[in-house]
Amino acid sequence: MAAFYGGRTRPTMLGSAILMLQARRSAAQGRILLGRLAREGVVRNNAIFFAGSVGAGVFGYVFHFAIGRLLGPASYSIVASAVSAVYILTLPCLIVQLVAARFTSVAIAKNDASALAPLARLLTIVSLVVGGVVALAIWLGAGWFASFLQLSDHRVVAILTVSTLLGMLVATNRGLLQGLRRFGALSVNLLADTSSRVVIGVVLVLAGVGPLGAVAAVIAGPAIAYLQSLTVVRRLPGGAPRRMIQIIDVARYAAPTAAAVFGVTYLFNIDVVLARHYLSASQAGIYAAGAVLARVVYFLGLTIAGVMFPEVA
């Protein structure tokens, strides 16, 4: 009997030893990977971008809570639905940012920094054209938008038209910063955007402008962020690039990117817009406040993807 149990013990001990060796090997590989990421600045960049994104997120939540507190549920629902409409209408902004980050990181990897200035000009032109088309469509459909969102003040729709243009322009420069792995400058840009929204929105609401003032702050933030980003983008190296990035290359990459961005952003914002349409004003405001809180987990995880994207592009 002892021999029998002893015979069963040997394979068990051998299996345990193999598992221990595999665990040590995996741990060693993990340490090597972490060391490599640390040397390449990935860990540092992620920490910087995480801190900047959290700070921007805090300002974003402060904006919603402050405006909601000052206006009350009914008036706040106008602001919340307008903000969600901005996110949906500016879907091309996220596409442009990803395209800019991808082609910038590829140019840097190929030691072709001279291609960045032409890329910035190309994407700026694309942003103006696409943003102008979207803005024109919103302007022509102002009555429908106002009716769907139950807006008595059509000036809110006019602000939405401006937001598309500003959003496209600032997205181009943010994509360049992301592709250049300048996450410190990108974090400062995000903080300039969201902090400006809080200050301008609260001041305008306290001044008696009401929901219109809060919605105006939503475009004032990107405008300030765009001006701040120009100080960085203007320092792009000149010279003749080894290979010009063609519009067909951008379009080929943007097509599948658009599908992914549309799916995610649409699902995360359409509920607040529909709540404004189908619920009463006070109910829509309460729902919007809950929706803002529910998104925090999702947006915190985006920093890792934002840092890793130019590394793997």
PDB file of C-alpha atoms in Angstrom:
ATOM      1  CA  MET A   1       0.000   0.000   0.000  1.00  0.00           C
ATOM      2  CA  ALA A   2       2.817   2.410   0.862  1.00  0.00           C
ATOM      3  CA  ALA A   3       4.481   1.658  -2.469  1.00  0.00           C
ATOM      4  CA  PHE A   4       1.210   2.373  -4.210  1.00  0.00           C
ATOM      5  CA  TYR A   5       0.874   5.793  -2.586  1.00  0.00           C
ATOM      6  CA  GLY A   6       4.545   6.440  -3.117  1.00  0.00           C
ATOM      7  CA  GLY A   7       4.109   5.688  -6.806  1.00  0.00           C
ATOM      8  CA  ARG A   8       1.350   8.236  -7.042  1.00  0.00           C
ATOM      9  CA  THR A   9       3.383  10.843  -5.180  1.00  0.00           C
ATOM     10  CA  ARG A  10       6.246  10.973  -7.674  1.00  0.00           C
ATOM     11  CA  PRO A  11       4.138  12.217 -10.646  1.00  0.00           C
ATOM     12  CA  THR A  12       2.421  14.703  -8.348  1.00  0.00           C
ATOM     13  CA  MET A  13       5.732  16.111  -7.139  1.00  0.00           C
ATOM     14  CA  LEU A  14       7.022  16.220 -10.723  1.00  0.00           C
ATOM     15  CA  GLY A  15       3.929  18.141 -11.849  1.00  0.00           C
ATOM     16  CA  SER A  16       4.326  20.600  -8.983  1.00  0.00           C
ATOM     17  CA  ALA A  17       7.960  21.158  -9.911  1.00  0.00           C
ATOM     18  CA  ILE A  18       6.993  21.823 -13.544  1.00  0.00           C
ATOM     19  CA  LEU A  19       4.328  24.309 -12.454  1.00  0.00           C
ATOM     20  CA  MET A  20       6.831  26.100 -10.226  1.00  0.00           C
ATOM     21  CA  LEU A  21       9.327  26.337 -13.083  1.00  0.00           C
ATOM     22  CA  GLN A  22       6.648  27.704 -15.404  1.00  0.00           C
ATOM     23  CA  ALA A  23       5.589  30.239 -12.771  1.00  0.00           C
ATOM     24  CA  ARG A  24       9.186  31.397 -12.302  1.00  0.00           C
ATOM     25  CA  ARG A  25       9.647  31.650 -16.062  1.00  0.00           C
ATOM     26  CA  SER A  26       6.459  33.685 -16.415  1.00  0.00           C
ATOM     27  CA  ALA A  27       7.533  35.951 -13.558  1.00  0.00           C
ATOM     28  CA  ALA A  28      10.937  36.458 -15.181  1.00  0.00           C
ATOM     29  CA  GLN A  29       9.312  37.274 -18.519  1.00  0.00           C
ATOM     30  CA  GLY A  30       6.982  39.694 -16.749  1.00  0.00           C
ATOM     31  CA  ARG A  31       9.921  41.465 -15.104  1.00  0.00           C
ATOM     32  CA  ILE A  32      11.694  41.696 -18.464  1.00  0.00           C
ATOM     33  CA  LEU A  33       8.561  43.140 -20.085  1.00  0.00           C
ATOM     34  CA  LEU A  34       8.064  45.663 -17.284  1.00  0.00           C
ATOM     35  CA  GLY A  35      11.711  46.663 -17.528  1.00  0.00           C
ATOM     36  CA  ARG A  36      11.368  47.183 -21.260  1.00  0.00           C
ATOM     37  CA  LEU A  37       8.194  49.220 -20.848  1.00  0.00           C
ATOM     38  CA  ALA A  38       9.875  51.321 -18.172  1.00  0.00           C
ATOM     39  CA  ARG A  39      12.907  51.978 -20.389  1.00  0.00           C
ATOM     40  CA  GLU A  40      10.690  52.989 -23.306  1.00  0.00           C
ATOM     41  CA  GLY A  41       8.694  55.344 -21.087  1.00  0.00           C
ATOM     42  CA  VAL A  42       5.397  53.492 -21.396  1.00  0.00           C
ATOM     43  CA  VAL A  43       4.883  53.233 -17.632  1.00  0.00           C
ATOM     44  CA  ARG A  44       5.827  56.880 -17.124  1.00  0.00           C
ATOM     45  CA  ASN A  45       3.611  58.036 -19.992  1.00  0.00           C
ATOM     46  CA  ASN A  46       0.704  56.004 -18.689  1.00  0.00           C
ATOM     47  CA  ALA A  47       1.106  57.520 -15.221  1.00  0.00           C
ATOM     48  CA  ILE A  48       1.201  61.045 -16.667  1.00  0.00           C
ATOM     49  CA  PHE A  49      -1.754  60.487 -18.982  1.00  0.00           C
ATOM     50  CA  PHE A  50      -3.720  58.709 -16.262  1.00  0.00           C
ATOM     51  CA  ALA A  51      -3.197  61.627 -13.880  1.00  0.00           C
ATOM     52  CA  GLY A  52      -4.126  64.143 -16.576  1.00  0.00           C
ATOM     53  CA  SER A  53      -7.202  62.185 -17.638  1.00  0.00           C
ATOM     54  CA  VAL A  54      -8.362  61.761 -14.050  1.00  0.00           C
ATOM     55  CA  GLY A  55      -7.894  65.490 -13.484  1.00  0.00           C
ATOM     56  CA  ALA A  56      -9.829  66.284 -16.654  1.00  0.00           C
ATOM     57  CA  GLY A  57     -12.516  63.819 -15.607  1.00  0.00           C
ATOM     58  CA  VAL A  58     -12.795  65.471 -12.194  1.00  0.00           C
ATOM     59  CA  PHE A  59     -13.314  68.857 -13.846  1.00  0.00           C
ATOM     60  CA  GLY A  60     -15.884  67.253 -16.131  1.00  0.00           C
ATOM     61  CA  TYR A  61     -17.865  65.924 -13.189  1.00  0.00           C
ATOM     62  CA  VAL A  62     -17.499  69.217 -11.320  1.00  0.00           C
ATOM     63  CA  PHE A  63     -18.975  70.946 -14.366  1.00  0.00           C
ATOM     64  CA  HIS A  64     -22.014  68.684 -14.440  1.00  0.00           C
ATOM     65  CA  PHE A  65     -22.625  68.774 -10.689  1.00  0.00           C
ATOM     66  CA  ALA A  66     -22.090  72.530 -10.411  1.00  0.00           C
ATOM     67  CA  ILE A  67     -24.334  73.309 -13.368  1.00  0.00           C
ATOM     68  CA  GLY A  68     -26.930  70.809 -12.179  1.00  0.00           C
ATOM     69  CA  ARG A  69     -26.896  72.355  -8.722  1.00  0.00           C
ATOM     70  CA  LEU A  70     -27.200  75.901 -10.026  1.00  0.00           C
ATOM     71  CA  LEU A  71     -29.853  75.237 -12.675  1.00  0.00           C
ATOM     72  CA  GLY A  72     -31.945  72.448 -11.183  1.00  0.00           C
ATOM     73  CA  PRO A  73     -32.997  69.183 -12.889  1.00  0.00           C
ATOM     74  CA  ALA A  74     -35.251  70.684 -15.569  1.00  0.00           C
ATOM     75  CA  SER A  75     -32.776  73.249 -16.913  1.00  0.00           C
ATOM     76  CA  TYR A  76     -29.811  70.942 -16.386  1.00  0.00           C
ATOM     77  CA  SER A  77     -31.408  68.362 -18.684  1.00  0.00           C
ATOM     78  CA  ILE A  78     -31.028  70.876 -21.530  1.00  0.00           C
ATOM     79  CA  VAL A  79     -27.301  71.125 -20.861  1.00  0.00           C
ATOM     80  CA  ALA A  80     -26.821  67.371 -20.452  1.00  0.00           C
ATOM     81  CA  SER A  81     -28.681  66.530 -23.651  1.00  0.00           C
ATOM     82  CA  ALA A  82     -26.766  69.231 -25.538  1.00  0.00           C
ATOM     83  CA  VAL A  83     -23.448  67.838 -24.272  1.00  0.00           C
ATOM     84  CA  SER A  84     -24.430  64.316 -25.313  1.00  0.00           C
ATOM     85  CA  ALA A  85     -25.550  65.631 -28.695  1.00  0.00           C
ATOM     86  CA  VAL A  86     -22.138  67.288 -29.064  1.00  0.00           C
ATOM     87  CA  TYR A  87     -20.410  63.965 -28.395  1.00  0.00           C
ATOM     88  CA  ILE A  88     -22.519  62.227 -31.032  1.00  0.00           C
ATOM     89  CA  LEU A  89     -22.258  65.002 -33.617  1.00  0.00           C
ATOM     90  CA  THR A  90     -18.492  65.232 -33.157  1.00  0.00           C
ATOM     91  CA  LEU A  91     -17.856  61.548 -33.810  1.00  0.00           C
ATOM     92  CA  PRO A  92     -15.519  62.565 -36.663  1.00  0.00           C
ATOM     93  CA  CYS A  93     -13.326  64.249 -34.033  1.00  0.00           C
ATOM     94  CA  LEU A  94     -12.392  60.931 -32.434  1.00  0.00           C
ATOM     95  CA  ILE A  95     -11.736  59.441 -35.854  1.00  0.00           C
ATOM     96  CA  VAL A  96      -9.444  62.328 -36.800  1.00  0.00           C
ATOM     97  CA  GLN A  97      -7.579  62.050 -33.491  1.00  0.00           C
ATOM     98  CA  LEU A  98      -6.948  58.326 -33.968  1.00  0.00           C
ATOM     99  CA  VAL A  99      -5.872  58.865 -37.576  1.00  0.00           C
ATOM    100  CA  ALA A 100      -3.511  61.677 -36.568  1.00  0.00           C
ATOM    101  CA  ALA A 101      -2.028  59.607 -33.737  1.00  0.00           C
ATOM    102  CA  ARG A 102      -1.529  56.578 -35.960  1.00  0.00           C
ATOM    103  CA  PHE A 103       0.181  58.334 -38.877  1.00  0.00           C
ATOM    104  CA  THR A 104       2.254  60.491 -36.520  1.00  0.00           C
ATOM    105  CA  SER A 105       3.571  57.483 -34.614  1.00  0.00           C
ATOM    106  CA  VAL A 106       4.363  55.660 -37.865  1.00  0.00           C
ATOM    107  CA  ALA A 107       6.259  58.688 -39.225  1.00  0.00           C
ATOM    108  CA  ILE A 108       8.287  58.958 -36.012  1.00  0.00           C
ATOM    109  CA  ALA A 109       9.055  55.228 -36.090  1.00  0.00           C
ATOM    110  CA  LYS A 110      10.383  55.653 -39.645  1.00  0.00           C
ATOM    111  CA  ASN A 111      12.480  58.699 -38.623  1.00  0.00           C
ATOM    112  CA  ASP A 112      10.447  60.859 -40.983  1.00  0.00           C
ATOM    113  CA  ALA A 113       9.509  63.734 -38.687  1.00  0.00           C
ATOM    114  CA  SER A 114       9.348  66.089 -41.680  1.00  0.00           C
ATOM    115  CA  ALA A 115       6.106  64.375 -42.699  1.00  0.00           C
ATOM    116  CA  LEU A 116       4.310  65.710 -39.615  1.00  0.00           C
ATOM    117  CA  ALA A 117       3.802  69.305 -40.770  1.00  0.00           C
ATOM    118  CA  PRO A 118       2.181  68.238 -44.087  1.00  0.00           C
ATOM    119  CA  LEU A 119       0.105  65.704 -42.138  1.00  0.00           C
ATOM    120  CA  ALA A 120      -1.099  68.423 -39.766  1.00  0.00           C
ATOM    121  CA  ARG A 121      -2.074  70.650 -42.697  1.00  0.00           C
ATOM    122  CA  LEU A 122      -3.871  67.794 -44.462  1.00  0.00           C
ATOM    123  CA  LEU A 123      -5.873  66.798 -41.398  1.00  0.00           C
ATOM    124  CA  THR A 124      -6.680  70.421 -40.577  1.00  0.00           C
ATOM    125  CA  ILE A 125      -8.158  70.866 -44.062  1.00  0.00           C
ATOM    126  CA  VAL A 126     -10.101  67.611 -43.695  1.00  0.00           C
ATOM    127  CA  SER A 127     -11.332  68.763 -40.282  1.00  0.00           C
ATOM    128  CA  LEU A 128     -12.536  72.084 -41.652  1.00  0.00           C
ATOM    129  CA  VAL A 129     -14.358  70.414 -44.547  1.00  0.00           C
ATOM    130  CA  VAL A 130     -15.997  67.653 -42.505  1.00  0.00           C
ATOM    131  CA  GLY A 131     -16.745  69.970 -39.594  1.00  0.00           C
ATOM    132  CA  GLY A 132     -18.227  72.520 -41.973  1.00  0.00           C
ATOM    133  CA  VAL A 133     -20.485  69.924 -43.591  1.00  0.00           C
ATOM    134  CA  VAL A 134     -21.732  68.684 -40.211  1.00  0.00           C
ATOM    135  CA  ALA A 135     -22.236  72.256 -38.989  1.00  0.00           C
ATOM    136  CA  LEU A 136     -24.219  73.112 -42.130  1.00  0.00           C
ATOM    137  CA  ALA A 137     -26.386  70.018 -41.695  1.00  0.00           C
ATOM    138  CA  ILE A 138     -27.126  70.972 -38.087  1.00  0.00           C
ATOM    139  CA  TRP A 139     -27.931  74.537 -39.102  1.00  0.00           C
ATOM    140  CA  LEU A 140     -30.310  73.432 -41.848  1.00  0.00           C
ATOM    141  CA  GLY A 141     -31.988  70.995 -39.473  1.00  0.00           C
ATOM    142  CA  ALA A 142     -32.078  73.407 -36.536  1.00  0.00           C
ATOM    143  CA  GLY A 143     -35.840  73.179 -36.231  1.00  0.00           C
ATOM    144  CA  TRP A 144     -35.813  69.391 -36.090  1.00  0.00           C
ATOM    145  CA  PHE A 145     -32.976  69.318 -33.551  1.00  0.00           C
ATOM    146  CA  ALA A 146     -34.728  71.843 -31.335  1.00  0.00           C
ATOM    147  CA  SER A 147     -37.981  69.909 -31.550  1.00  0.00           C
ATOM    148  CA  PHE A 148     -36.380  66.525 -30.845  1.00  0.00           C
ATOM    149  CA  LEU A 149     -34.454  67.819 -27.820  1.00  0.00           C
ATOM    150  CA  GLN A 150     -37.442  69.937 -26.715  1.00  0.00           C
ATOM    151  CA  LEU A 151     -35.372  73.118 -26.820  1.00  0.00           C
ATOM    152  CA  SER A 152     -37.262  76.391 -26.701  1.00  0.00           C
ATOM    153  CA  ASP A 153     -34.071  78.388 -27.297  1.00  0.00           C
ATOM    154  CA  HIS A 154     -32.737  77.758 -30.816  1.00  0.00           C
ATOM    155  CA  ARG A 155     -29.462  79.447 -29.884  1.00  0.00           C
ATOM    156  CA  VAL A 156     -28.452  76.172 -28.244  1.00  0.00           C
ATOM    157  CA  VAL A 157     -28.560  74.543 -31.686  1.00  0.00           C
ATOM    158  CA  ALA A 158     -26.420  77.369 -33.071  1.00  0.00           C
ATOM    159  CA  ILE A 159     -23.805  76.583 -30.433  1.00  0.00           C
ATOM    160  CA  LEU A 160     -23.876  72.933 -31.488  1.00  0.00           C
ATOM    161  CA  THR A 161     -22.898  73.952 -35.022  1.00  0.00           C
ATOM    162  CA  VAL A 162     -19.790  75.743 -33.738  1.00  0.00           C
ATOM    163  CA  SER A 163     -18.829  72.799 -31.536  1.00  0.00           C
ATOM    164  CA  THR A 164     -18.319  70.511 -34.519  1.00  0.00           C
ATOM    165  CA  LEU A 165     -15.740  72.808 -36.122  1.00  0.00           C
ATOM    166  CA  LEU A 166     -13.815  73.434 -32.907  1.00  0.00           C
ATOM    167  CA  GLY A 167     -13.928  69.780 -31.948  1.00  0.00           C
ATOM    168  CA  MET A 168     -12.438  68.684 -35.259  1.00  0.00           C
ATOM    169  CA  LEU A 169      -9.593  71.198 -35.077  1.00  0.00           C
ATOM    170  CA  VAL A 170      -8.551  70.407 -31.519  1.00  0.00           C
ATOM    171  CA  ALA A 171      -8.813  66.661 -32.203  1.00  0.00           C
ATOM    172  CA  THR A 172      -6.225  66.953 -34.975  1.00  0.00           C
ATOM    173  CA  ASN A 173      -3.665  68.549 -32.680  1.00  0.00           C
ATOM    174  CA  ARG A 174      -4.407  66.132 -29.846  1.00  0.00           C
ATOM    175  CA  GLY A 175      -3.802  63.239 -32.194  1.00  0.00           C
ATOM    176  CA  LEU A 176      -0.428  64.717 -33.138  1.00  0.00           C
ATOM    177  CA  LEU A 177       0.513  65.045 -29.467  1.00  0.00           C
ATOM    178  CA  GLN A 178      -0.603  61.479 -28.793  1.00  0.00           C
ATOM    179  CA  GLY A 179       1.381  60.129 -31.736  1.00  0.00           C
ATOM    180  CA  LEU A 180       4.446  62.080 -30.596  1.00  0.00           C
ATOM    181  CA  ARG A 181       4.001  60.500 -27.135  1.00  0.00           C
ATOM    182  CA  ARG A 182       3.871  63.941 -25.577  1.00  0.00           C
ATOM    183  CA  PHE A 183       1.391  62.898 -22.939  1.00  0.00           C
ATOM    184  CA  GLY A 184       2.365  65.711 -20.601  1.00  0.00           C
ATOM    185  CA  ALA A 185       1.367  68.312 -23.184  1.00  0.00           C
ATOM    186  CA  LEU A 186      -1.742  66.291 -24.049  1.00  0.00           C
ATOM    187  CA  SER A 187      -2.762  66.142 -20.384  1.00  0.00           C
ATOM    188  CA  VAL A 188      -2.285  69.908 -20.027  1.00  0.00           C
ATOM    189  CA  ASN A 189      -4.476  70.391 -23.092  1.00  0.00           C
ATOM    190  CA  LEU A 190      -7.249  68.232 -21.664  1.00  0.00           C
ATOM    191  CA  LEU A 191      -7.065  70.070 -18.340  1.00  0.00           C
ATOM    192  CA  ALA A 192      -7.200  73.445 -20.099  1.00  0.00           C
ATOM    193  CA  ASP A 193     -10.359  72.307 -21.884  1.00  0.00           C
ATOM    194  CA  THR A 194     -12.297  70.924 -18.933  1.00  0.00           C
ATOM    195  CA  SER A 195     -11.205  73.500 -16.349  1.00  0.00           C
ATOM    196  CA  SER A 196     -12.205  76.316 -18.719  1.00  0.00           C
ATOM    197  CA  ARG A 197     -15.642  74.758 -19.088  1.00  0.00           C
ATOM    198  CA  VAL A 198     -16.138  74.788 -15.328  1.00  0.00           C
ATOM    199  CA  VAL A 199     -15.031  78.386 -14.820  1.00  0.00           C
ATOM    200  CA  ILE A 200     -16.831  79.851 -17.835  1.00  0.00           C
ATOM    201  CA  GLY A 201     -19.971  77.766 -17.323  1.00  0.00           C
ATOM    202  CA  VAL A 202     -20.358  78.650 -13.649  1.00  0.00           C
ATOM    203  CA  VAL A 203     -19.647  82.346 -14.282  1.00  0.00           C
ATOM    204  CA  LEU A 204     -22.194  82.559 -17.102  1.00  0.00           C
ATOM    205  CA  VAL A 205     -24.876  80.721 -15.145  1.00  0.00           C
ATOM    206  CA  LEU A 206     -24.324  82.935 -12.092  1.00  0.00           C
ATOM    207  CA  ALA A 207     -24.501  85.946 -14.413  1.00  0.00           C
ATOM    208  CA  GLY A 208     -28.030  84.903 -15.342  1.00  0.00           C
ATOM    209  CA  VAL A 209     -27.410  83.493 -18.817  1.00  0.00           C
ATOM    210  CA  GLY A 210     -28.951  80.171 -17.765  1.00  0.00           C
ATOM    211  CA  PRO A 211     -28.599  76.892 -19.699  1.00  0.00           C
ATOM    212  CA  LEU A 212     -27.380  78.784 -22.762  1.00  0.00           C
ATOM    213  CA  GLY A 213     -24.328  79.956 -20.811  1.00  0.00           C
ATOM    214  CA  ALA A 214     -23.527  76.433 -19.662  1.00  0.00           C
ATOM    215  CA  VAL A 215     -23.800  75.119 -23.218  1.00  0.00           C
ATOM    216  CA  ALA A 216     -21.611  77.991 -24.452  1.00  0.00           C
ATOM    217  CA  ALA A 217     -18.920  76.833 -22.022  1.00  0.00           C
ATOM    218  CA  VAL A 218     -18.896  73.484 -23.830  1.00  0.00           C
ATOM    219  CA  ILE A 219     -17.459  75.201 -26.923  1.00  0.00           C
ATOM    220  CA  ALA A 220     -15.339  77.722 -25.002  1.00  0.00           C
ATOM    221  CA  GLY A 221     -13.274  74.892 -23.500  1.00  0.00           C
ATOM    222  CA  PRO A 222     -12.245  73.341 -26.840  1.00  0.00           C
ATOM    223  CA  ALA A 223     -11.544  76.818 -28.248  1.00  0.00           C
ATOM    224  CA  ILE A 224      -9.071  77.549 -25.450  1.00  0.00           C
ATOM    225  CA  ALA A 225      -7.582  74.061 -25.766  1.00  0.00           C
ATOM    226  CA  TYR A 226      -7.080  74.548 -29.500  1.00  0.00           C
ATOM    227  CA  LEU A 227      -5.241  77.822 -28.997  1.00  0.00           C
ATOM    228  CA  GLN A 228      -3.059  76.171 -26.363  1.00  0.00           C
ATOM    229  CA  SER A 229      -2.256  73.241 -28.660  1.00  0.00           C
ATOM    230  CA  LEU A 230      -1.042  75.571 -31.414  1.00  0.00           C
ATOM    231  CA  THR A 231       1.978  76.514 -29.304  1.00  0.00           C
ATOM    232  CA  VAL A 232       3.125  72.892 -29.495  1.00  0.00           C
ATOM    233  CA  VAL A 233       2.123  72.050 -33.068  1.00  0.00           C
ATOM    234  CA  ARG A 234       3.844  75.125 -34.490  1.00  0.00           C
ATOM    235  CA  ARG A 235       7.200  73.657 -33.479  1.00  0.00           C
ATOM    236  CA  LEU A 236       6.927  70.679 -35.831  1.00  0.00           C
ATOM    237  CA  PRO A 237      10.108  70.136 -37.878  1.00  0.00           C
ATOM    238  CA  GLY A 238      10.162  71.388 -41.451  1.00  0.00           C
ATOM    239  CA  GLY A 239      11.900  70.041 -44.528  1.00  0.00           C
ATOM    240  CA  ALA A 240      10.903  67.658 -47.283  1.00  0.00           C
ATOM    241  CA  PRO A 241       9.380  64.367 -46.067  1.00  0.00           C
ATOM    242  CA  ARG A 242      10.648  61.056 -47.362  1.00  0.00           C
ATOM    243  CA  ARG A 243       7.098  60.074 -48.251  1.00  0.00           C
ATOM    244  CA  MET A 244       4.050  62.307 -48.343  1.00  0.00           C
ATOM    245  CA  ILE A 245       1.017  60.919 -46.559  1.00  0.00           C
ATOM    246  CA  GLN A 246      -1.769  60.769 -49.137  1.00  0.00           C
ATOM    247  CA  ILE A 247      -5.443  61.419 -48.532  1.00  0.00           C
ATOM    248  CA  ILE A 248      -6.246  57.906 -49.795  1.00  0.00           C
ATOM    249  CA  ASP A 249      -4.072  56.434 -47.034  1.00  0.00           C
ATOM    250  CA  VAL A 250      -5.962  58.458 -44.456  1.00  0.00           C
ATOM    251  CA  ALA A 251      -9.346  57.455 -45.888  1.00  0.00           C
ATOM    252  CA  ARG A 252      -8.413  53.774 -46.009  1.00  0.00           C
ATOM    253  CA  TYR A 253      -7.495  53.778 -42.320  1.00  0.00           C
ATOM    254  CA  ALA A 254     -10.357  56.049 -41.252  1.00  0.00           C
ATOM    255  CA  ALA A 255     -13.125  53.818 -42.650  1.00  0.00           C
ATOM    256  CA  PRO A 256     -12.866  50.913 -40.155  1.00  0.00           C
ATOM    257  CA  THR A 257     -11.943  53.353 -37.393  1.00  0.00           C
ATOM    258  CA  ALA A 258     -15.189  55.220 -37.985  1.00  0.00           C
ATOM    259  CA  ALA A 259     -17.248  52.069 -37.469  1.00  0.00           C
ATOM    260  CA  ALA A 260     -15.579  51.310 -34.130  1.00  0.00           C
ATOM    261  CA  VAL A 261     -15.781  54.887 -32.847  1.00  0.00           C
ATOM    262  CA  PHE A 262     -19.395  55.276 -33.905  1.00  0.00           C
ATOM    263  CA  GLY A 263     -20.454  52.083 -32.150  1.00  0.00           C
ATOM    264  CA  VAL A 264     -18.842  52.958 -28.821  1.00  0.00           C
ATOM    265  CA  THR A 265     -19.627  56.682 -28.666  1.00  0.00           C
ATOM    266  CA  TYR A 266     -23.188  56.265 -29.913  1.00  0.00           C
ATOM    267  CA  LEU A 267     -24.027  53.684 -27.268  1.00  0.00           C
ATOM    268  CA  PHE A 268     -22.525  55.776 -24.468  1.00  0.00           C
ATOM    269  CA  ASN A 269     -24.389  58.991 -25.304  1.00  0.00           C
ATOM    270  CA  ILE A 270     -27.627  58.274 -27.152  1.00  0.00           C
ATOM    271  CA  ASP A 271     -29.447  57.346 -23.936  1.00  0.00           C
ATOM    272  CA  VAL A 272     -29.217  60.881 -22.514  1.00  0.00           C
ATOM    273  CA  VAL A 273     -30.462  62.367 -25.790  1.00  0.00           C
ATOM    274  CA  LEU A 274     -33.403  59.951 -25.878  1.00  0.00           C
ATOM    275  CA  ALA A 275     -34.150  60.663 -22.216  1.00  0.00           C
ATOM    276  CA  ARG A 276     -34.413  64.362 -23.026  1.00  0.00           C
ATOM    277  CA  HIS A 277     -36.830  63.565 -25.868  1.00  0.00           C
ATOM    278  CA  TYR A 278     -39.107  61.065 -24.128  1.00  0.00           C
ATOM    279  CA  LEU A 279     -38.976  62.021 -20.432  1.00  0.00           C
ATOM    280  CA  SER A 280     -40.103  65.126 -18.653  1.00  0.00           C
ATOM    281  CA  ALA A 281     -37.511  67.846 -18.096  1.00  0.00           C
ATOM    282  CA  SER A 282     -36.936  67.009 -14.422  1.00  0.00           C
ATOM    283  CA  GLN A 283     -36.812  63.248 -15.059  1.00  0.00           C
ATOM    284  CA  ALA A 284     -34.340  63.751 -17.913  1.00  0.00           C
ATOM    285  CA  GLY A 285     -32.118  65.827 -15.637  1.00  0.00           C
ATOM    286  CA  ILE A 286     -32.073  63.152 -12.934  1.00  0.00           C
ATOM    287  CA  TYR A 287     -31.342  60.455 -15.516  1.00  0.00           C
ATOM    288  CA  ALA A 288     -28.505  62.511 -17.014  1.00  0.00           C
ATOM    289  CA  ALA A 289     -26.875  62.940 -13.597  1.00  0.00           C
ATOM    290  CA  GLY A 290     -26.944  59.175 -13.054  1.00  0.00           C
ATOM    291  CA  ALA A 291     -25.557  58.523 -16.535  1.00  0.00           C
ATOM    292  CA  VAL A 292     -22.595  60.819 -15.870  1.00  0.00           C
ATOM    293  CA  LEU A 293     -21.687  58.823 -12.767  1.00  0.00           C
ATOM    294  CA  ALA A 294     -22.072  55.485 -14.544  1.00  0.00           C
ATOM    295  CA  ARG A 295     -19.464  56.311 -17.196  1.00  0.00           C
ATOM    296  CA  VAL A 296     -16.550  56.870 -14.832  1.00  0.00           C
ATOM    297  CA  VAL A 297     -15.331  53.247 -14.888  1.00  0.00           C
ATOM    298  CA  TYR A 298     -15.225  53.126 -18.671  1.00  0.00           C
ATOM    299  CA  PHE A 299     -13.319  56.374 -19.134  1.00  0.00           C
ATOM    300  CA  LEU A 300     -10.691  55.545 -16.508  1.00  0.00           C
ATOM    301  CA  GLY A 301      -9.590  52.551 -18.579  1.00  0.00           C
ATOM    302  CA  LEU A 302      -9.101  54.613 -21.728  1.00  0.00           C
ATOM    303  CA  THR A 303      -5.768  55.999 -20.536  1.00  0.00           C
ATOM    304  CA  ILE A 304      -4.001  52.655 -20.993  1.00  0.00           C
ATOM    305  CA  ALA A 305      -5.354  52.324 -24.527  1.00  0.00           C
ATOM    306  CA  GLY A 306      -4.393  55.922 -25.264  1.00  0.00           C
ATOM    307  CA  VAL A 307      -0.772  55.346 -24.256  1.00  0.00           C
ATOM    308  CA  MET A 308      -0.425  51.948 -25.938  1.00  0.00           C
ATOM    309  CA  PHE A 309      -2.041  52.996 -29.232  1.00  0.00           C
ATOM    310  CA  PRO A 310       0.967  54.912 -30.659  1.00  0.00           C
ATOM    311  CA  GLU A 311       3.273  52.144 -29.405  1.00  0.00           C
ATOM    312  CA  VAL A 312       1.530  49.401 -31.366  1.00  0.00           C
ATOM    313  CA  ALA A 313       0.351  51.485 -34.353  1.00  0.00           C
TER     314      ALA A 313
END
